[in-house]
């Protein structure tokens, strides 16, 4: 077999495996769908400006555990009214944002507007973050149904 044929076969197998993986993810996501009530009632929902400031501050936190804790608390209060603030903070710091933080934002956002999250990810200029974002929004959309 020629080198070109072997490469094409390898690519074809990779595409099939990726497709099977996504299919399994969608199936599992539907079966493991979370309850609709995720937001904490203990703290008031921040405005978009408050969310932007809080996310920006959390993203500048050097301690990984503290940063993750703060962001997860904010993501639990993310909604259609304040998501623009969180997204603005991430867009400014996307190149330095750790993958777990980016995935957390996209997962929370996909919980109430997966199409908007996916569309926004497609505008990112950093190929690795864009690819990760596409995968996360697809998986989260399947999870939330």
PDB file of C-alpha atoms in Angstrom:
ATOM      1  CA  UNK A   1       0.000   0.000   0.000  1.00  0.00           C
ATOM      2  CA  UNK A   2       1.299   3.471  -0.805  1.00  0.00           C
ATOM      3  CA  UNK A   3       2.140   6.034   1.863  1.00  0.00           C
ATOM      4  CA  UNK A   4      -0.744   8.243   0.693  1.00  0.00           C
ATOM      5  CA  UNK A   5      -3.232   5.384   0.972  1.00  0.00           C
ATOM      6  CA  UNK A   6      -2.020   4.527   4.455  1.00  0.00           C
ATOM      7  CA  UNK A   7      -2.411   8.137   5.608  1.00  0.00           C
ATOM      8  CA  UNK A   8      -5.907   8.297   4.159  1.00  0.00           C
ATOM      9  CA  UNK A   9      -6.859   5.051   5.882  1.00  0.00           C
ATOM     10  CA  UNK A  10      -5.476   6.316   9.209  1.00  0.00           C
ATOM     11  CA  UNK A  11      -7.447   9.544   8.821  1.00  0.00           C
ATOM     12  CA  UNK A  12     -10.609   7.605   8.025  1.00  0.00           C
ATOM     13  CA  UNK A  13     -10.203   5.416  11.100  1.00  0.00           C
ATOM     14  CA  UNK A  14      -9.607   8.508  13.258  1.00  0.00           C
ATOM     15  CA  UNK A  15     -12.785  10.137  11.959  1.00  0.00           C
ATOM     16  CA  UNK A  16     -14.807   6.980  12.650  1.00  0.00           C
ATOM     17  CA  UNK A  17     -13.425   6.676  16.192  1.00  0.00           C
ATOM     18  CA  UNK A  18     -14.138  10.360  16.878  1.00  0.00           C
ATOM     19  CA  UNK A  19     -17.677   9.956  15.560  1.00  0.00           C
ATOM     20  CA  UNK A  20     -18.285   6.927  17.758  1.00  0.00           C
ATOM     21  CA  UNK A  21     -16.928   8.801  20.767  1.00  0.00           C
ATOM     22  CA  UNK A  22     -19.224  11.769  20.169  1.00  0.00           C
ATOM     23  CA  UNK A  23     -22.204   9.459  19.662  1.00  0.00           C
ATOM     24  CA  UNK A  24     -21.485   7.690  22.940  1.00  0.00           C
ATOM     25  CA  UNK A  25     -21.095  11.053  24.664  1.00  0.00           C
ATOM     26  CA  UNK A  26     -24.465  12.252  23.402  1.00  0.00           C
ATOM     27  CA  UNK A  27     -26.118   9.004  24.493  1.00  0.00           C
ATOM     28  CA  UNK A  28     -24.537   9.111  27.951  1.00  0.00           C
ATOM     29  CA  UNK A  29     -25.286  12.815  28.285  1.00  0.00           C
ATOM     30  CA  UNK A  30     -28.969  12.260  27.717  1.00  0.00           C
ATOM     31  CA  UNK A  31     -29.084   9.450  30.258  1.00  0.00           C
ATOM     32  CA  UNK A  32     -27.203  11.411  32.922  1.00  0.00           C
ATOM     33  CA  UNK A  33     -29.015  14.739  32.520  1.00  0.00           C
ATOM     34  CA  UNK A  34     -28.836  16.888  35.673  1.00  0.00           C
ATOM     35  CA  UNK A  35     -31.781  18.404  37.458  1.00  0.00           C
ATOM     36  CA  UNK A  36     -32.794  21.802  36.045  1.00  0.00           C
ATOM     37  CA  UNK A  37     -32.251  23.706  39.307  1.00  0.00           C
ATOM     38  CA  UNK A  38     -28.507  24.348  39.566  1.00  0.00           C
ATOM     39  CA  UNK A  39     -28.321  27.889  40.799  1.00  0.00           C
ATOM     40  CA  UNK A  40     -27.585  28.614  44.417  1.00  0.00           C
ATOM     41  CA  UNK A  41     -30.276  30.609  46.176  1.00  0.00           C
ATOM     42  CA  UNK A  42     -27.858  31.643  48.940  1.00  0.00           C
ATOM     43  CA  UNK A  43     -26.299  34.507  46.991  1.00  0.00           C
ATOM     44  CA  UNK A  44     -27.980  37.066  44.740  1.00  0.00           C
ATOM     45  CA  UNK A  45     -27.431  36.746  41.015  1.00  0.00           C
ATOM     46  CA  UNK A  46     -24.789  39.276  39.935  1.00  0.00           C
ATOM     47  CA  UNK A  47     -25.348  41.722  37.089  1.00  0.00           C
ATOM     48  CA  UNK A  48     -23.286  41.403  33.907  1.00  0.00           C
ATOM     49  CA  UNK A  49     -20.893  44.121  35.135  1.00  0.00           C
ATOM     50  CA  UNK A  50     -20.537  42.465  38.550  1.00  0.00           C
ATOM     51  CA  UNK A  51     -19.991  39.081  36.898  1.00  0.00           C
ATOM     52  CA  UNK A  52     -17.319  40.522  34.603  1.00  0.00           C
ATOM     53  CA  UNK A  53     -15.461  42.103  37.512  1.00  0.00           C
ATOM     54  CA  UNK A  54     -15.697  38.975  39.678  1.00  0.00           C
ATOM     55  CA  UNK A  55     -14.601  36.622  36.867  1.00  0.00           C
ATOM     56  CA  UNK A  56     -11.727  38.937  35.933  1.00  0.00           C
ATOM     57  CA  UNK A  57     -10.575  38.992  39.548  1.00  0.00           C
ATOM     58  CA  UNK A  58     -10.876  35.202  39.847  1.00  0.00           C
ATOM     59  CA  UNK A  59      -8.935  34.636  36.614  1.00  0.00           C
ATOM     60  CA  UNK A  60      -6.073  36.683  38.057  1.00  0.00           C
ATOM     61  CA  UNK A  61      -5.955  34.502  41.194  1.00  0.00           C
ATOM     62  CA  UNK A  62      -2.579  32.687  41.105  1.00  0.00           C
ATOM     63  CA  UNK A  63      -3.643  29.775  43.334  1.00  0.00           C
ATOM     64  CA  UNK A  64      -5.304  27.105  41.181  1.00  0.00           C
ATOM     65  CA  UNK A  65      -7.614  25.774  43.904  1.00  0.00           C
ATOM     66  CA  UNK A  66      -8.749  29.232  44.992  1.00  0.00           C
ATOM     67  CA  UNK A  67      -9.266  30.307  41.356  1.00  0.00           C
ATOM     68  CA  UNK A  68     -11.270  27.168  40.587  1.00  0.00           C
ATOM     69  CA  UNK A  69     -13.410  27.558  43.712  1.00  0.00           C
ATOM     70  CA  UNK A  70     -14.198  31.193  42.969  1.00  0.00           C
ATOM     71  CA  UNK A  71     -14.994  30.543  39.314  1.00  0.00           C
ATOM     72  CA  UNK A  72     -17.196  27.543  40.098  1.00  0.00           C
ATOM     73  CA  UNK A  73     -19.208  29.639  42.560  1.00  0.00           C
ATOM     74  CA  UNK A  74     -19.679  32.261  39.843  1.00  0.00           C
ATOM     75  CA  UNK A  75     -20.549  29.683  37.185  1.00  0.00           C
ATOM     76  CA  UNK A  76     -23.284  28.377  39.481  1.00  0.00           C
ATOM     77  CA  UNK A  77     -24.901  31.840  39.307  1.00  0.00           C
ATOM     78  CA  UNK A  78     -24.412  32.322  35.562  1.00  0.00           C
ATOM     79  CA  UNK A  79     -27.561  33.093  33.580  1.00  0.00           C
ATOM     80  CA  UNK A  80     -28.725  34.682  30.338  1.00  0.00           C
ATOM     81  CA  UNK A  81     -28.623  38.143  31.933  1.00  0.00           C
ATOM     82  CA  UNK A  82     -25.009  38.086  33.170  1.00  0.00           C
ATOM     83  CA  UNK A  83     -23.207  35.649  30.850  1.00  0.00           C
ATOM     84  CA  UNK A  84     -21.967  38.529  28.679  1.00  0.00           C
ATOM     85  CA  UNK A  85     -19.880  39.801  31.605  1.00  0.00           C
ATOM     86  CA  UNK A  86     -18.227  36.433  32.193  1.00  0.00           C
ATOM     87  CA  UNK A  87     -17.570  36.003  28.474  1.00  0.00           C
ATOM     88  CA  UNK A  88     -15.997  39.474  28.216  1.00  0.00           C
ATOM     89  CA  UNK A  89     -13.586  38.684  31.046  1.00  0.00           C
ATOM     90  CA  UNK A  90     -12.621  35.349  29.472  1.00  0.00           C
ATOM     91  CA  UNK A  91     -12.214  36.846  26.005  1.00  0.00           C
ATOM     92  CA  UNK A  92      -9.691  39.367  27.350  1.00  0.00           C
ATOM     93  CA  UNK A  93      -7.683  36.668  29.135  1.00  0.00           C
ATOM     94  CA  UNK A  94      -8.346  33.668  26.893  1.00  0.00           C
ATOM     95  CA  UNK A  95      -4.720  33.094  25.926  1.00  0.00           C
ATOM     96  CA  UNK A  96      -3.724  32.751  29.609  1.00  0.00           C
ATOM     97  CA  UNK A  97      -6.881  31.054  30.915  1.00  0.00           C
ATOM     98  CA  UNK A  98      -6.352  27.477  32.038  1.00  0.00           C
ATOM     99  CA  UNK A  99      -8.392  24.809  30.221  1.00  0.00           C
ATOM    100  CA  UNK A 100     -10.407  23.839  33.319  1.00  0.00           C
ATOM    101  CA  UNK A 101     -11.608  27.409  33.752  1.00  0.00           C
ATOM    102  CA  UNK A 102     -12.580  27.721  30.090  1.00  0.00           C
ATOM    103  CA  UNK A 103     -14.385  24.378  30.175  1.00  0.00           C
ATOM    104  CA  UNK A 104     -16.237  25.423  33.344  1.00  0.00           C
ATOM    105  CA  UNK A 105     -17.543  28.588  31.698  1.00  0.00           C
ATOM    106  CA  UNK A 106     -18.612  26.754  28.557  1.00  0.00           C
ATOM    107  CA  UNK A 107     -20.259  23.952  30.522  1.00  0.00           C
ATOM    108  CA  UNK A 108     -22.285  26.395  32.629  1.00  0.00           C
ATOM    109  CA  UNK A 109     -23.203  28.531  29.600  1.00  0.00           C
ATOM    110  CA  UNK A 110     -24.266  25.484  27.597  1.00  0.00           C
ATOM    111  CA  UNK A 111     -26.655  24.617  30.414  1.00  0.00           C
ATOM    112  CA  UNK A 112     -28.971  27.402  29.304  1.00  0.00           C
ATOM    113  CA  UNK A 113     -27.782  28.422  25.801  1.00  0.00           C
ATOM    114  CA  UNK A 114     -25.512  25.881  24.159  1.00  0.00           C
ATOM    115  CA  UNK A 115     -26.034  27.331  20.681  1.00  0.00           C
ATOM    116  CA  UNK A 116     -24.781  30.763  21.753  1.00  0.00           C
ATOM    117  CA  UNK A 117     -21.812  29.234  23.583  1.00  0.00           C
ATOM    118  CA  UNK A 118     -20.841  27.170  20.538  1.00  0.00           C
ATOM    119  CA  UNK A 119     -21.258  30.131  18.168  1.00  0.00           C
ATOM    120  CA  UNK A 120     -19.046  32.281  20.374  1.00  0.00           C
ATOM    121  CA  UNK A 121     -16.348  29.621  20.595  1.00  0.00           C
ATOM    122  CA  UNK A 122     -16.159  29.567  16.797  1.00  0.00           C
ATOM    123  CA  UNK A 123     -14.975  33.203  16.864  1.00  0.00           C
ATOM    124  CA  UNK A 124     -11.911  32.401  18.987  1.00  0.00           C
ATOM    125  CA  UNK A 125      -8.619  32.891  17.145  1.00  0.00           C
ATOM    126  CA  UNK A 126      -6.589  30.457  19.296  1.00  0.00           C
ATOM    127  CA  UNK A 127      -6.941  27.075  17.534  1.00  0.00           C
ATOM    128  CA  UNK A 128      -6.390  24.902  20.607  1.00  0.00           C
ATOM    129  CA  UNK A 129      -8.896  26.826  22.723  1.00  0.00           C
ATOM    130  CA  UNK A 130     -11.395  26.890  19.844  1.00  0.00           C
ATOM    131  CA  UNK A 131     -11.150  23.106  19.388  1.00  0.00           C
ATOM    132  CA  UNK A 132     -11.459  22.518  23.129  1.00  0.00           C
ATOM    133  CA  UNK A 133     -14.443  24.873  23.200  1.00  0.00           C
ATOM    134  CA  UNK A 134     -16.222  23.071  20.379  1.00  0.00           C
ATOM    135  CA  UNK A 135     -15.743  19.741  22.138  1.00  0.00           C
ATOM    136  CA  UNK A 136     -16.878  21.103  25.518  1.00  0.00           C
ATOM    137  CA  UNK A 137     -19.986  22.852  24.188  1.00  0.00           C
ATOM    138  CA  UNK A 138     -20.955  19.719  22.253  1.00  0.00           C
ATOM    139  CA  UNK A 139     -20.499  17.477  25.293  1.00  0.00           C
ATOM    140  CA  UNK A 140     -22.273  19.914  27.629  1.00  0.00           C
ATOM    141  CA  UNK A 141     -25.182  20.376  25.238  1.00  0.00           C
ATOM    142  CA  UNK A 142     -25.582  16.599  25.136  1.00  0.00           C
ATOM    143  CA  UNK A 143     -25.374  16.458  28.926  1.00  0.00           C
ATOM    144  CA  UNK A 144     -28.037  19.116  29.406  1.00  0.00           C
ATOM    145  CA  UNK A 145     -30.144  17.783  26.539  1.00  0.00           C
TER     146      UNK A 145
END
